[in-house]
GROMACS .gro file of C-alpha atoms in nm:
model
  467
    1MET     CA    1   5.687  -0.018   4.400
    2PHE     CA    2   5.483   0.167   4.315
    3LYS     CA    3   5.454   0.485   4.532
    4GLY     CA    4   5.133   0.464   4.753
    5LEU     CA    5   5.010   0.047   4.566
    6LYS     CA    6   4.973  -0.159   4.896
    7PRO     CA    7   4.712  -0.493   4.812
    8ILE     CA    8   4.405  -0.491   4.856
    9LEU     CA    9   4.175  -0.780   5.080
   10TYR     CA   10   3.990  -0.975   4.856
   11ALA     CA   11   3.788  -1.337   4.936
   12GLY     CA   12   3.937  -1.383   5.221
   13LYS     CA   13   4.366  -1.231   5.109
   14GLU     CA   14   4.564  -0.993   5.086
   15VAL     CA   15   4.581  -0.939   4.720
   16TRP     CA   16   4.817  -0.719   4.394
   17PRO     CA   17   4.529  -0.455   4.307
   18LEU     CA   18   4.634  -0.603   3.957
   19ILE     CA   19   4.373  -0.866   3.764
   20GLU     CA   20   4.345  -1.022   3.441
   21GLY     CA   21   4.125  -0.968   3.264
   22GLY     CA   22   3.888  -1.243   3.070
   23LYS     CA   23   3.984  -1.310   2.709
   24GLY     CA   24   3.750  -1.543   2.573
   25VAL     CA   25   3.752  -1.769   2.332
   26SER     CA   26   4.034  -1.961   2.476
   27ALA     CA   27   4.253  -1.600   2.499
   28THR     CA   28   4.231  -1.666   2.852
   29ASN     CA   29   4.325  -1.975   3.056
   30HIS     CA   30   4.465  -2.204   3.340
   31ALA     CA   31   4.804  -2.129   3.262
   32SER     CA   32   4.810  -1.750   3.212
   33ALA     CA   33   4.558  -1.707   3.487
   34GLY     CA   34   4.715  -1.966   3.811
   35ALA     CA   35   5.063  -1.721   3.710
   36TRP     CA   36   4.849  -1.431   3.821
   37ALA     CA   37   4.709  -1.586   4.102
   38ALA     CA   38   5.081  -1.732   4.170
   39ALA     CA   39   5.247  -1.397   4.123
   40GLY     CA   40   5.025  -1.224   4.396
   41GLY     CA   41   4.717  -1.066   4.203
   42ILE     CA   42   4.351  -1.213   4.047
   43GLY     CA   43   4.401  -1.428   3.806
   44THR     CA   44   4.018  -1.521   3.518
   45VAL     CA   45   3.982  -1.781   3.365
   46SER     CA   46   3.772  -1.755   3.079
   47ALA     CA   47   3.443  -1.971   3.082
   48VAL     CA   48   3.388  -1.866   2.705
   49ASN     CA   49   3.359  -2.176   2.531
   50ALA     CA   50   3.609  -2.275   2.735
   51ASP     CA   51   3.887  -2.555   2.602
   52SER     CA   52   3.920  -2.931   2.724
   53TYR     CA   53   4.201  -3.151   2.658
   54ASP     CA   54   4.189  -3.551   2.546
   55GLU     CA   55   4.416  -3.820   2.717
   56ASN     CA   56   4.769  -3.704   2.585
   57GLY     CA   57   4.697  -3.307   2.660
   58ASP     CA   58   4.528  -3.247   2.386
   59VAL     CA   59   4.314  -2.962   2.326
   60ILE     CA   60   3.965  -3.125   2.238
   61PRO     CA   61   3.817  -2.961   1.897
   62GLN     CA   62   3.508  -2.824   1.967
   63ILE     CA   63   3.345  -3.011   1.617
   64TYR     CA   64   2.934  -2.997   1.616
   65HIS     CA   65   2.746  -3.301   1.548
   66GLY     CA   66   2.375  -3.188   1.582
   67LYS     CA   67   2.175  -3.151   1.304
   68THR     CA   68   1.959  -2.878   1.450
   69ARG     CA   69   2.089  -2.499   1.584
   70GLY     CA   70   1.856  -2.615   1.893
   71GLU     CA   71   2.072  -2.935   1.901
   72ARG     CA   72   2.436  -2.798   1.850
   73HIS     CA   73   2.338  -2.588   2.124
   74ARG     CA   74   2.325  -2.793   2.395
   75GLU     CA   75   2.714  -2.958   2.256
   76LEU     CA   76   2.791  -2.603   2.312
   77ILE     CA   77   2.689  -2.543   2.701
   78GLN     CA   78   2.848  -2.867   2.761
   79TYR     CA   79   3.180  -2.766   2.521
   80GLY     CA   80   3.099  -2.503   2.785
   81ILE     CA   81   3.080  -2.638   3.108
   82ASP     CA   82   3.337  -2.894   3.089
   83GLY     CA   83   3.616  -2.665   2.935
   84ALA     CA   84   3.594  -2.411   3.217
   85VAL     CA   85   3.555  -2.705   3.494
   86THR     CA   86   3.867  -2.826   3.356
   87GLN     CA   87   4.037  -2.466   3.311
   88VAL     CA   88   3.936  -2.317   3.661
   89LYS     CA   89   4.108  -2.726   3.820
   90LYS     CA   90   4.424  -2.697   3.587
   91ALA     CA   91   4.428  -2.245   3.714
   92PHE     CA   92   4.372  -2.377   4.095
   93GLU     CA   93   4.620  -2.584   4.085
   94LEU     CA   94   4.890  -2.372   3.976
   95SER     CA   95   4.813  -2.094   4.143
   96GLY     CA   96   4.944  -2.320   4.446
   97GLY     CA   97   4.665  -2.090   4.705
   98LYS     CA   98   4.836  -1.769   4.652
   99GLY     CA   99   4.652  -1.489   4.450
  100ALA     CA  100   4.321  -1.530   4.375
  101ILE     CA  101   4.102  -1.692   4.105
  102ASN     CA  102   3.785  -1.511   3.903
  103ILE     CA  103   3.638  -1.685   3.676
  104ASN     CA  104   3.494  -1.414   3.367
  105VAL     CA  105   3.165  -1.487   3.141
  106LEU     CA  106   2.987  -1.215   2.866
  107TRP     CA  107   2.564  -1.254   2.983
  108GLU     CA  108   2.552  -1.269   2.658
  109MET     CA  109   2.669  -1.622   2.531
  110GLY     CA  110   2.441  -1.875   2.402
  111GLY     CA  111   2.269  -2.025   2.807
  112ALA     CA  112   2.512  -1.801   3.008
  113GLU     CA  113   2.317  -1.915   3.352
  114GLU     CA  114   2.390  -2.267   3.248
  115ILE     CA  115   2.719  -2.206   3.188
  116LEU     CA  116   2.737  -1.995   3.466
  117HIS     CA  117   2.484  -2.281   3.734
  118GLY     CA  118   2.758  -2.546   3.585
  119VAL     CA  119   3.097  -2.453   3.582
  120LEU     CA  120   3.047  -2.294   3.998
  121GLU     CA  121   2.894  -2.650   4.089
  122ARG     CA  122   3.202  -2.846   3.912
  123THR     CA  123   3.408  -2.578   4.151
  124LYS     CA  124   3.294  -2.470   4.432
  125GLY     CA  125   3.644  -2.416   4.701
  126MET     CA  126   3.781  -2.242   4.290
  127VAL     CA  127   3.644  -2.000   4.242
  128ALA     CA  128   3.662  -1.697   4.370
  129GLY     CA  129   3.457  -1.458   4.244
  130VAL     CA  130   3.324  -1.430   3.890
  131THR     CA  131   3.401  -1.081   3.666
  132CYS     CA  132   3.031  -1.043   3.420
  133GLY     CA  133   2.937  -0.815   3.159
  134ALA     CA  134   2.821  -0.749   2.754
  135GLY     CA  135   2.512  -0.684   2.859
  136MET     CA  136   2.348  -0.592   3.205
  137PRO     CA  137   2.386  -0.892   3.427
  138TYR     CA  138   2.098  -0.856   3.625
  139LYS     CA  139   2.064  -1.231   3.818
  140LEU     CA  140   2.432  -1.206   3.825
  141SER     CA  141   2.436  -1.148   4.213
  142GLU     CA  142   2.161  -1.490   4.292
  143ILE     CA  143   2.376  -1.698   4.152
  144ALA     CA  144   2.659  -1.526   4.310
  145LYS     CA  145   2.515  -1.626   4.652
  146GLN     CA  146   2.415  -1.953   4.506
  147TYR     CA  147   2.781  -2.075   4.559
  148GLY     CA  148   2.916  -1.812   4.770
  149VAL     CA  149   3.175  -1.666   4.513
  150HIS     CA  150   3.188  -1.286   4.457
  151TYR     CA  151   3.054  -1.128   4.208
  152LEU     CA  152   3.187  -0.840   3.952
  153PRO     CA  153   2.980  -0.666   3.736
  154ILE     CA  154   3.132  -0.498   3.464
  155ILE     CA  155   2.991  -0.209   3.346
  156SER     CA  156   3.062   0.150   3.137
  157SER     CA  157   2.874   0.373   3.266
  158ALA     CA  158   2.743   0.450   3.624
  159ARG     CA  159   2.361   0.462   3.519
  160ALA     CA  160   2.417   0.106   3.483
  161PHE     CA  161   2.558  -0.004   3.773
  162ARG     CA  162   2.328   0.211   3.901
  163ALA     CA  163   1.996   0.016   3.706
  164LEU     CA  164   2.170  -0.274   3.801
  165TRP     CA  165   2.153  -0.162   4.156
  166LYS     CA  166   1.815  -0.085   4.199
  167ARG     CA  167   1.653  -0.366   3.986
  168SER     CA  168   1.853  -0.709   4.209
  169TYR     CA  169   2.204  -0.626   4.355
  170LYS     CA  170   2.174  -0.469   4.577
  171LYS     CA  171   1.916  -0.780   4.749
  172VAL     CA  172   2.257  -0.976   4.785
  173PRO     CA  173   2.508  -0.615   4.848
  174GLU     CA  174   2.799  -0.867   5.041
  175TYR     CA  175   2.864  -1.044   4.748
  176LEU     CA  176   3.045  -0.820   4.608
  177ALA     CA  177   3.327  -0.763   4.572
  178ALA     CA  178   3.448  -0.477   4.293
  179VAL     CA  179   3.237  -0.330   4.024
  180VAL     CA  180   3.475  -0.316   3.659
  181TYR     CA  181   3.398  -0.009   3.545
  182GLU     CA  182   3.497  -0.129   3.186
  183ASP     CA  183   3.586   0.260   2.905
  184PRO     CA  184   3.327   0.168   2.653
  185TRP     CA  185   3.701   0.347   2.405
  186LEU     CA  186   3.959   0.220   2.541
  187ALA     CA  187   3.862  -0.116   2.599
  188GLY     CA  188   3.990  -0.455   2.365
  189GLY     CA  189   3.683  -0.673   2.282
  190HIS     CA  190   3.359  -0.603   2.323
  191ASN     CA  191   3.222  -0.232   2.465
  192GLY     CA  192   2.960  -0.054   2.651
  193LEU     CA  193   2.869   0.194   2.410
  194SER     CA  194   2.553   0.413   2.496
  195ASN     CA  195   2.287   0.550   2.257
  196ALA     CA  196   2.326   0.912   2.353
  197GLU     CA  197   2.825   0.881   2.316
  198ASP     CA  198   2.969   0.881   2.029
  199PRO     CA  199   3.216   0.629   1.935
  200ARG     CA  200   3.413   0.977   1.820
  201GLN     CA  201   3.493   1.108   2.139
  202PRO     CA  202   3.621   0.944   2.411
  203GLN     CA  203   3.570   1.078   2.772
  204ASP     CA  204   3.806   1.117   3.006
  205PRO     CA  205   3.736   0.820   3.182
  206LYS     CA  206   3.853   0.966   3.532
  207PRO     CA  207   3.536   1.181   3.584
  208ARG     CA  208   3.360   0.839   3.414
  209VAL     CA  209   3.478   0.703   3.702
  210LYS     CA  210   3.353   0.960   4.014
  211ASP     CA  211   2.982   0.964   3.896
  212LEU     CA  212   3.017   0.591   3.931
  213ARG     CA  213   3.228   0.614   4.331
  214ASP     CA  214   2.930   0.829   4.378
  215VAL     CA  215   2.647   0.606   4.244
  216MET     CA  216   2.788   0.320   4.458
  217ARG     CA  217   2.822   0.600   4.819
  218LYS     CA  218   2.492   0.660   4.828
  219GLU     CA  219   2.365   0.299   4.843
  220GLY     CA  220   2.575   0.298   5.125
  221ILE     CA  221   2.819   0.075   5.001
  222SER     CA  222   3.204   0.098   5.151
  223ASP     CA  223   3.446   0.326   4.947
  224ASP     CA  224   3.683  -0.066   5.028
  225VAL     CA  225   3.511  -0.190   4.786
  226PRO     CA  226   3.688  -0.118   4.490
  227ILE     CA  227   3.672   0.038   4.138
  228ILE     CA  228   3.851  -0.200   3.867
  229MET     CA  229   3.948   0.048   3.559
  230ALA     CA  230   4.002  -0.144   3.245
  231GLY     CA  231   4.117  -0.024   2.960
  232GLY     CA  232   4.343   0.129   2.827
  233VAL     CA  233   4.602   0.086   3.187
  234TRP     CA  234   4.982   0.061   2.993
  235PHE     CA  235   5.228   0.149   3.288
  236LEU     CA  236   5.078   0.240   3.646
  237ARG     CA  237   5.303   0.552   3.669
  238ASP     CA  238   5.050   0.750   3.407
  239TRP     CA  239   4.739   0.619   3.654
  240ALA     CA  240   4.909   0.832   3.948
  241ASP     CA  241   4.675   1.042   4.014
  242TRP     CA  242   4.397   0.799   4.121
  243ILE     CA  243   4.563   0.623   4.352
  244ASP     CA  244   4.551   0.708   4.743
  245ASN     CA  245   4.261   0.913   4.567
  246GLU     CA  246   3.907   1.038   4.778
  247GLU     CA  247   3.715   1.106   4.492
  248LEU     CA  248   3.752   0.782   4.396
  249GLY     CA  249   3.766   0.593   4.686
  250GLN     CA  250   3.987   0.214   4.709
  251ILE     CA  251   4.083   0.208   4.279
  252ALA     CA  252   4.209  -0.181   4.106
  253PHE     CA  253   4.326  -0.214   3.795
  254GLN     CA  254   4.209  -0.438   3.541
  255TYR     CA  255   4.510  -0.567   3.255
  256GLY     CA  256   4.331  -0.825   2.952
  257THR     CA  257   4.568  -0.713   2.642
  258ARG     CA  258   4.947  -0.694   2.819
  259PRO     CA  259   4.880  -1.074   2.937
  260LEU     CA  260   4.899  -1.168   2.603
  261LEU     CA  261   5.239  -1.152   2.548
  262THR     CA  262   5.365  -1.421   2.798
  263LYS     CA  263   5.459  -1.731   2.792
  264GLU     CA  264   5.170  -1.820   3.007
  265SER     CA  265   4.969  -1.621   2.754
  266PRO     CA  266   4.774  -2.010   2.563
  267ILE     CA  267   4.763  -1.776   2.220
  268PRO     CA  268   4.975  -1.839   1.910
  269ASP     CA  269   5.293  -1.729   1.845
  270ARG     CA  270   5.208  -1.600   1.452
  271TRP     CA  271   4.900  -1.399   1.679
  272LYS     CA  272   5.225  -1.266   1.961
  273ASP     CA  273   5.422  -1.189   1.664
  274LYS     CA  274   5.131  -0.966   1.538
  275LEU     CA  275   5.144  -0.751   1.836
  276THR     CA  276   5.427  -0.646   1.827
  277ASP     CA  277   5.373  -0.473   1.480
  278ILE     CA  278   5.063  -0.344   1.661
  279LYS     CA  279   5.109   0.068   1.567
  280GLU     CA  280   4.897   0.325   1.786
  281GLY     CA  281   4.525   0.386   1.562
  282ASP     CA  282   4.497  -0.019   1.449
  283VAL     CA  283   4.277  -0.090   1.709
  284LEU     CA  284   3.968  -0.019   1.518
  285LEU     CA  285   3.613   0.059   1.735
  286HIS     CA  286   3.388  -0.096   1.551
  287LYS     CA  287   2.997  -0.235   1.545
  288PHE     CA  288   3.019  -0.544   1.313
  289SER     CA  289   3.035  -0.777   1.561
  290PRO     CA  290   2.701  -0.946   1.556
  291THR     CA  291   2.611  -0.913   1.932
  292GLY     CA  292   2.515  -0.522   1.790
  293PHE     CA  293   2.770  -0.387   2.057
  294TYR     CA  294   3.058  -0.219   1.889
  295SER     CA  295   3.359  -0.364   1.949
  296SER     CA  296   3.795  -0.343   1.923
  297ALA     CA  297   3.961  -0.547   1.722
  298VAL     CA  298   4.318  -0.524   1.551
  299LYS     CA  299   4.289  -0.327   1.180
  300THR     CA  300   4.339  -0.751   0.992
  301GLU     CA  301   4.213  -0.758   0.624
  302PHE     CA  302   3.987  -0.975   0.806
  303LEU     CA  303   3.829  -0.641   1.005
  304MET     CA  304   3.847  -0.440   0.634
  305ASP     CA  305   3.675  -0.668   0.503
  306LEU     CA  306   3.338  -0.636   0.698
  307ASP     CA  307   3.377  -0.247   0.684
  308ALA     CA  308   3.476  -0.277   0.254
  309ARG     CA  309   3.197  -0.481   0.327
  310SER     CA  310   2.954  -0.276   0.415
  311LYS     CA  311   3.010   0.005   0.228
  312ARG     CA  312   2.923  -0.233  -0.047
  313GLN     CA  313   2.556  -0.205   0.089
  314ILE     CA  314   2.313   0.061  -0.078
  315LEU     CA  315   1.891   0.100  -0.048
  316TYR     CA  316   1.595  -0.137  -0.201
  317GLY     CA  317   1.202  -0.102  -0.246
  318LYS     CA  318   0.938  -0.331  -0.323
  319GLU     CA  319   0.709  -0.118  -0.550
  320ARG     CA  320   0.883   0.157  -0.767
  321CYS     CA  321   0.846   0.546  -0.587
  322GLU     CA  322   0.976   0.796  -0.662
  323THR     CA  323   1.264   0.788  -0.408
  324TYR     CA  324   1.316   0.399  -0.562
  325ALA     CA  325   1.282   0.527  -0.971
  326SER     CA  326   1.545   0.231  -1.135
  327GLN     CA  327   1.441  -0.166  -1.149
  328LEU     CA  328   1.784  -0.355  -0.983
  329ASP     CA  329   1.899  -0.569  -1.290
  330VAL     CA  330   2.250  -0.692  -1.147
  331GLY     CA  331   2.326  -0.952  -0.830
  332VAL     CA  332   1.986  -0.985  -0.765
  333LYS     CA  333   1.664  -1.288  -0.855
  334GLY     CA  334   1.327  -1.151  -0.927
  335LYS     CA  335   1.205  -0.812  -0.997
  336ASN     CA  336   1.099  -0.616  -0.679
  337PHE     CA  337   1.371  -0.440  -0.607
  338TRP     CA  338   1.397  -0.058  -0.721
  339VAL     CA  339   1.619   0.170  -0.639
  340SER     CA  340   1.806   0.479  -0.719
  341GLY     CA  341   1.970   0.571  -0.997
  342GLU     CA  342   2.302   0.674  -0.884
  343ASP     CA  343   2.319   0.329  -0.670
  344LEU     CA  344   2.224   0.112  -0.997
  345GLY     CA  345   2.499   0.278  -1.146
  346ARG     CA  346   2.735   0.191  -0.774
  347ALA     CA  347   2.563  -0.162  -0.871
  348ARG     CA  348   2.637  -0.236  -1.142
  349GLN     CA  349   2.978  -0.142  -1.098
  350TRP     CA  350   3.128  -0.324  -0.793
  351VAL     CA  351   2.921  -0.625  -1.035
  352ALA     CA  352   3.165  -0.545  -1.266
  353ALA     CA  353   3.425  -0.595  -1.017
  354GLY     CA  354   3.285  -0.956  -0.964
  355PHE     CA  355   3.070  -0.889  -0.615
  356THR     CA  356   2.745  -1.069  -0.797
  357LYS     CA  357   2.563  -1.190  -0.553
  358ALA     CA  358   2.355  -0.837  -0.409
  359LEU     CA  359   2.218  -1.036  -0.025
  360LYS     CA  360   1.918  -0.885   0.127
  361THR     CA  361   2.003  -0.690   0.510
  362PRO     CA  362   1.751  -0.673   0.776
  363ASP     CA  363   1.764  -0.293   0.678
  364ASN     CA  364   1.577  -0.343   0.311
  365SER     CA  365   1.924  -0.256   0.255
  366LEU     CA  366   2.173  -0.479   0.024
  367VAL     CA  367   2.515  -0.527   0.055
  368PHE     CA  368   2.729  -0.686  -0.256
  369VAL     CA  369   2.943  -0.959  -0.229
  370THR     CA  370   3.199  -1.221  -0.430
  371GLU     CA  371   2.960  -1.586  -0.518
  372GLU     CA  372   3.284  -1.736  -0.260
  373ASP     CA  373   3.218  -1.503   0.022
  374SER     CA  374   2.800  -1.539  -0.040
  375GLU     CA  375   2.869  -1.923  -0.067
  376ILE     CA  376   3.083  -1.900   0.340
  377ILE     CA  377   2.829  -1.620   0.485
  378ARG     CA  378   2.537  -1.904   0.387
  379LYS     CA  379   2.773  -2.225   0.477
  380ASP     CA  380   2.819  -1.991   0.829
  381GLN     CA  381   2.462  -1.935   0.892
  382LYS     CA  382   2.407  -2.263   0.842
  383ASP     CA  383   2.611  -2.407   1.065
  384CYS     CA  384   2.521  -2.179   1.397
  385MET     CA  385   2.528  -2.328   1.709
  386GLY     CA  386   2.359  -2.078   1.962
  387CYS     CA  387   2.713  -1.905   2.092
  388LEU     CA  388   2.533  -1.650   2.147
  389SER     CA  389   2.210  -1.523   2.385
  390HIS     CA  390   2.151  -1.281   2.068
  391CYS     CA  391   2.260  -1.312   1.673
  392ALA     CA  392   2.213  -1.121   1.413
  393PHE     CA  393   2.455  -1.272   1.212
  394SER     CA  394   2.162  -1.642   1.228
  395SER     CA  395   1.882  -1.452   1.331
  396TRP     CA  396   1.899  -1.755   1.636
  397LYS     CA  397   1.763  -1.669   1.993
  398ASP     CA  398   1.855  -1.902   2.309
  399HIS     CA  399   1.507  -1.883   2.400
  400ASP     CA  400   1.168  -1.879   2.402
  401ASN     CA  401   1.131  -1.976   1.996
  402PHE     CA  402   1.497  -1.955   1.906
  403THR     CA  403   1.445  -1.708   1.677
  404THR     CA  404   1.543  -1.270   1.710
  405GLY     CA  405   1.260  -1.212   1.393
  406ARG     CA  406   1.514  -1.112   1.194
  407LEU     CA  407   1.672  -1.138   0.877
  408ALA     CA  408   2.008  -1.270   0.916
  409ASP     CA  409   2.216  -1.024   0.838
  410PRO     CA  410   2.555  -1.040   0.549
  411ARG     CA  411   2.732  -0.728   0.740
  412SER     CA  412   2.853  -0.957   1.056
  413PHE     CA  413   2.903  -1.285   1.065
  414CYS     CA  414   2.989  -1.580   1.263
  415ILE     CA  415   3.297  -1.494   1.542
  416GLN     CA  416   3.223  -1.828   1.733
  417LYS     CA  417   3.433  -1.930   1.403
  418SER     CA  418   3.717  -1.685   1.371
  419LEU     CA  419   3.763  -1.667   1.720
  420GLN     CA  420   3.799  -2.021   1.755
  421ASP     CA  421   4.066  -2.007   1.441
  422ILE     CA  422   4.268  -1.702   1.587
  423ALA     CA  423   4.289  -1.896   1.943
  424HIS     CA  424   4.404  -2.241   1.797
  425GLY     CA  425   4.658  -2.152   1.480
  426GLY     CA  426   4.509  -1.913   1.260
  427ASP     CA  427   4.565  -1.706   1.106
  428PRO     CA  428   4.549  -1.327   1.205
  429GLU     CA  429   4.538  -1.098   0.939
  430GLN     CA  430   4.225  -1.381   0.837
  431ASN     CA  431   3.978  -1.318   1.214
  432LEU     CA  432   3.900  -1.066   1.456
  433MET     CA  433   4.183  -1.000   1.660
  434PHE     CA  434   4.110  -0.868   1.984
  435ALA     CA  435   4.273  -0.568   2.179
  436GLY     CA  436   4.300  -0.276   2.344
  437HIS     CA  437   4.396   0.077   2.220
  438ALA     CA  438   4.708   0.092   2.424
  439ALA     CA  439   4.810  -0.206   2.270
  440TYR     CA  440   5.061  -0.063   1.997
  441ASN     CA  441   5.275  -0.039   2.324
  442PHE     CA  442   5.404  -0.371   2.238
  443SER     CA  443   5.646  -0.232   1.974
  444THR     CA  444   5.768   0.147   2.159
  445ASP     CA  445   5.791  -0.043   2.580
  446PRO     CA  446   6.149  -0.051   2.581
  447PHE     CA  447   6.084  -0.426   2.876
  448TYR     CA  448   5.981  -0.635   2.527
  449SER     CA  449   6.302  -0.496   2.336
  450ASN     CA  450   6.535  -0.731   2.141
  451GLY     CA  451   6.200  -0.987   2.074
  452PHE     CA  452   6.129  -1.002   2.418
  453VAL     CA  453   5.870  -1.182   2.618
  454PRO     CA  454   5.814  -1.190   2.963
  455THR     CA  455   5.685  -1.411   3.159
  456VAL     CA  456   5.394  -1.295   3.424
  457LYS     CA  457   5.560  -1.308   3.684
  458GLN     CA  458   5.813  -1.082   3.552
  459LEU     CA  459   5.507  -0.894   3.384
  460VAL     CA  460   5.347  -0.828   3.708
  461ASP     CA  461   5.648  -0.759   3.927
  462ARG     CA  462   5.766  -0.480   3.644
  463ILE     CA  463   5.383  -0.312   3.611
  464LEU     CA  464   5.415  -0.349   3.994
  465THR     CA  465   5.768  -0.031   3.953
  466GLY     CA  466   5.514   0.191   3.825
  467ASP     CA  467   5.610   0.014   3.459
   0.00000   0.00000   0.00000
């Protein structure tokens, strides 16, 4: 047992202060969450477009039949509720009454509130708590209270937590079980970088967590309410000075990336194999996500193609002026595209190289893509099922008039399509492959030598030693 590490009291039970990070779509399910809880920790079922199964135990493909986005959005919500309920019930059974089962939702996912209500209504007594981030989940506390479960907001700064507390959480303090600090420079998936923070200048998480604890203390929140460090956590020995630290109060640790490479992990073998090849620096913090958030993912061909697409971009004006004095004569129809002389030359070079279609962005710019990519982009935008509350790629919004009011952005992509594909056997190189920035440890940690893939229990036991 690693020095100083001891169980915490959570949902009336003593559990290890080790939390499995919830990874949607379908990258964390009942098998991994149930096993994590059975090992004495807090397992997390992803309630983001979770899988359901048919009578043979096969995954039911999430195929949409609605003719409109609104109709498909209703299908998505039902898929989401049914899948998450299935996963929670299976996870609870696998846990054998040990540890605890949480669910994870993204506040910015389409229909988040309705899905959360639908899942908690049908899983009473099974879910201990709800972790929620990707936005400002200010209604999380009142929903948790309604069903008698704990809530664990995921934030990336003390300022974000203070805003949530002042607006709503202070009214429901009794159900606040922990606050998850997700480091915006180290965590995989979507990260909460603010406009005041430089994505190229990572900050030491310790002072930021100390600031968070100071805010919690000022608001009268007990030091027994843990702060869960998420992002970049691999070896507990690297965090020894955080344990039993009076400045920080009770600390727990969340593992998102390491549980991907376990026997119980539901991700396909080709994804698991790819994890073992990741080198330091292979995870990119980027802003191509249709959510508008920064996110961290492995530098696959898919991600590099998005990067290259954005670099094939020029600004334009609708009328000739001093800045835009040259008429664009390639990639577009019509004559109302004026660009700089330099950009006209670049555009002609791109078209000569096969990038013959210029697509308008919401920012008065054009990106040049191949005819094939243009057709894929247009089809994906047309097939939108409303998986986000606001989607830059398709201009969907899940309420009011169902549009963001902005032009659909071809520099982004259909995140639902990509995450569903990679989770169900698609080529990792051709999809978004989320991972934390410590994922390179898979190739250097001796625990994984000779291709060893542990069970969740073996992984938890290993973590508890400090390694």
